[in-house]
Every structure is written in structure tokens, then in C-alpha cells.
PDB file of C-alpha atoms in Angstrom:
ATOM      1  CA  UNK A  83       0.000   0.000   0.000  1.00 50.00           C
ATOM      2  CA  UNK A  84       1.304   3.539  -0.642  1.00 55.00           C
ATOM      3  CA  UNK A  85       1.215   6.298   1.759  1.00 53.00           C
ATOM      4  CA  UNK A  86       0.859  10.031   0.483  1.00 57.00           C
ATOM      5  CA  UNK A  87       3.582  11.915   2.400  1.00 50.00           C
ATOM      6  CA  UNK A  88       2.764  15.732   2.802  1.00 55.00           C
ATOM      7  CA  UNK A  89       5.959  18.085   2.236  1.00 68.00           C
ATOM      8  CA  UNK A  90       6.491  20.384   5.313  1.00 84.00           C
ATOM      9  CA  UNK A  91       7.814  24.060   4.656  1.00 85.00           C
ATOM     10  CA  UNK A  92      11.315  23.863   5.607  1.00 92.00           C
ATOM     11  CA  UNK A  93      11.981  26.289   8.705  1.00 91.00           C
ATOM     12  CA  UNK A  94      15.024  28.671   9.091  1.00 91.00           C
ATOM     13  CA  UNK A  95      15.411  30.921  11.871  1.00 92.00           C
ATOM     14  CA  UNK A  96      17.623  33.537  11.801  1.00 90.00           C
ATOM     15  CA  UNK A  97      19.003  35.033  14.766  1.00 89.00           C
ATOM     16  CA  UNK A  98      21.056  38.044  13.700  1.00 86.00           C
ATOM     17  CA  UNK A  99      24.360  38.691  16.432  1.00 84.00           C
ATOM     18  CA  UNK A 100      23.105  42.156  17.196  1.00 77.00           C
ATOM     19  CA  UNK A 101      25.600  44.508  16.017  1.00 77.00           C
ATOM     20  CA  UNK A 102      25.667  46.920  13.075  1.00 73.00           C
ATOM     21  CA  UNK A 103      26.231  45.345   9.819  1.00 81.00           C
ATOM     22  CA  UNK A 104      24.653  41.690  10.599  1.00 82.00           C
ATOM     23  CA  UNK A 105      20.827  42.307  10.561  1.00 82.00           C
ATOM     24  CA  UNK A 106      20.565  43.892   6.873  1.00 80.00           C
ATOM     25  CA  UNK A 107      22.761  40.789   4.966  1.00 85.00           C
ATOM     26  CA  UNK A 108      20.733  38.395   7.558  1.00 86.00           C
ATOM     27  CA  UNK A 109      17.210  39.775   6.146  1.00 83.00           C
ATOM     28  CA  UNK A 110      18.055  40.365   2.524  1.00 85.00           C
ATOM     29  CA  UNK A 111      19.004  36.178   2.874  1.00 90.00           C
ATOM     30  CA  UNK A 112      15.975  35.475   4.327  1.00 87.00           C
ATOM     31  CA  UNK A 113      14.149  36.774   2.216  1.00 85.00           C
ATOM     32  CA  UNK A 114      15.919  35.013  -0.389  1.00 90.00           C
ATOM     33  CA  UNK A 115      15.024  31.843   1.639  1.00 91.00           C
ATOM     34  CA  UNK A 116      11.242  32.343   1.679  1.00 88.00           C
ATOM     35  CA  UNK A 117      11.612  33.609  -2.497  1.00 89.00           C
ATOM     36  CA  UNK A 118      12.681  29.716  -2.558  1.00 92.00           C
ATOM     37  CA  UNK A 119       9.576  28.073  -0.244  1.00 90.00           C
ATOM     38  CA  UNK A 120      11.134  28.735   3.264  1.00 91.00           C
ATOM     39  CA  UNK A 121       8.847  29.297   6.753  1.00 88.00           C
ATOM     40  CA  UNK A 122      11.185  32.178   7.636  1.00 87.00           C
ATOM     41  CA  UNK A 123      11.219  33.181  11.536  1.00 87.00           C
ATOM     42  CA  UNK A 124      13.562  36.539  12.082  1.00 85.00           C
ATOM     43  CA  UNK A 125      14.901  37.245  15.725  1.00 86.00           C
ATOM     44  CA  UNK A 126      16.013  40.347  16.861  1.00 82.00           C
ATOM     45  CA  UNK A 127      15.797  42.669  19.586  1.00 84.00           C
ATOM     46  CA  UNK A 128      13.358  45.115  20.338  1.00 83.00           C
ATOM     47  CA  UNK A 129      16.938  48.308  20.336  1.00 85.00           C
ATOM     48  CA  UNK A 130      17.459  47.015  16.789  1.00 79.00           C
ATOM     49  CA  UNK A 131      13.814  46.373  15.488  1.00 78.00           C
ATOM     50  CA  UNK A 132      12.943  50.305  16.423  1.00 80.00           C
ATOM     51  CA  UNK A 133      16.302  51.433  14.403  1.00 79.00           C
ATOM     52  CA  UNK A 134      15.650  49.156  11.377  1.00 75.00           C
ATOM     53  CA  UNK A 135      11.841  50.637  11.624  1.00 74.00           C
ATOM     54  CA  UNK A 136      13.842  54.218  11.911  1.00 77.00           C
ATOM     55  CA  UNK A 137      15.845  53.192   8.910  1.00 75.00           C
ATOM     56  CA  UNK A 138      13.476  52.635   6.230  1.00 70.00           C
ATOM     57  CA  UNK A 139      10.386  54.337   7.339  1.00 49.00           C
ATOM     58  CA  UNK A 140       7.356  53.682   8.833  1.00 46.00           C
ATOM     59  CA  UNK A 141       6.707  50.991   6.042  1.00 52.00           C
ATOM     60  CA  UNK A 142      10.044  48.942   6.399  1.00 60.00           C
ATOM     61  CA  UNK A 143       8.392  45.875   8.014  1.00 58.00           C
ATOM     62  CA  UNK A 144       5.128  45.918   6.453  1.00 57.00           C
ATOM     63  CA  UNK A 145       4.124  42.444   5.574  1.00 53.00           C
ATOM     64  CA  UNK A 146       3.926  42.947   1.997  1.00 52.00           C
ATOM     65  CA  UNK A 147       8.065  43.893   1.973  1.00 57.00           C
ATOM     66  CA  UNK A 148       8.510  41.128   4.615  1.00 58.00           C
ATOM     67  CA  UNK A 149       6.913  37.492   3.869  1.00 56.00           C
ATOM     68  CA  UNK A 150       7.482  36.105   7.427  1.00 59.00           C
ATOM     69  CA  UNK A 151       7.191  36.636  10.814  1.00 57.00           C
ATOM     70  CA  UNK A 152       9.492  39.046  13.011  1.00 61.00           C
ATOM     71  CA  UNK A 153       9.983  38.416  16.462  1.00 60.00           C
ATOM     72  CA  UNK A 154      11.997  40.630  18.960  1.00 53.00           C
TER      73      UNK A 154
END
């Protein structure tokens, strides 16, 4: 008998060391991630979430620019 196996969504999580210069090249591969069928899952902390909100105005983090969840 054959069994139908359901593919899961591979998962990456992507905890950024949080200094200047490791978030941005941490997101832009995430999002190349989820571009290729990733369940993307970004840490950071709540210091650098305001400045990247700061950064690139108050539509930086929409959900439409970013695919998957932030968590800080």
C-alpha cells in the first residue's frame, strides 16, 4: 500500500548577532530563503527592530516587503 507523504515548509530561523552590519545581509538572505519556499522566523531585539523601523520608514516591516514573521 502507498502512503501520500505531505511536504512540510522547511523552517530557518535567523538570529542576527546584534551589532551593526549583521541584521541587513541576515534579512536580505531570508528573504531570499522564503523567495525559494522557506517558513522564515527573524529574531532580533526590540533596540534594533525600532532602528531598522527608523531606517526605512514607517513601512520597512510591512508584511507585503517582509513574507514572514518578526519576532523581537
Amino acid at each position: 500500500m502507498g502512503s501520500i507523504v505531505e511536504m512540510e515548509k522547511p523552517h530557518a530561523i535567523f538570529i542576527p548577532y546584534p551589532t551593526q552590519g549583521h541584521i541587513n545581509p541576515m534579512m536580505k538572505l531570508a528573504k531570499l530563503l522564503h523567495l525559494k519556499g522557506f517558513h522564515i522566523s527573524f529574531v532580533n531585539t526590540h533596540f534594533n527592530q525600532k532602528r531598522l523601523l527608523r531606517s526605512g520608514g514607517p513601512f520597512a516591516l510591512r508584511p507585503t516587503r517582509l513574507p514572514f514573521l518578526l519576532h523581537s
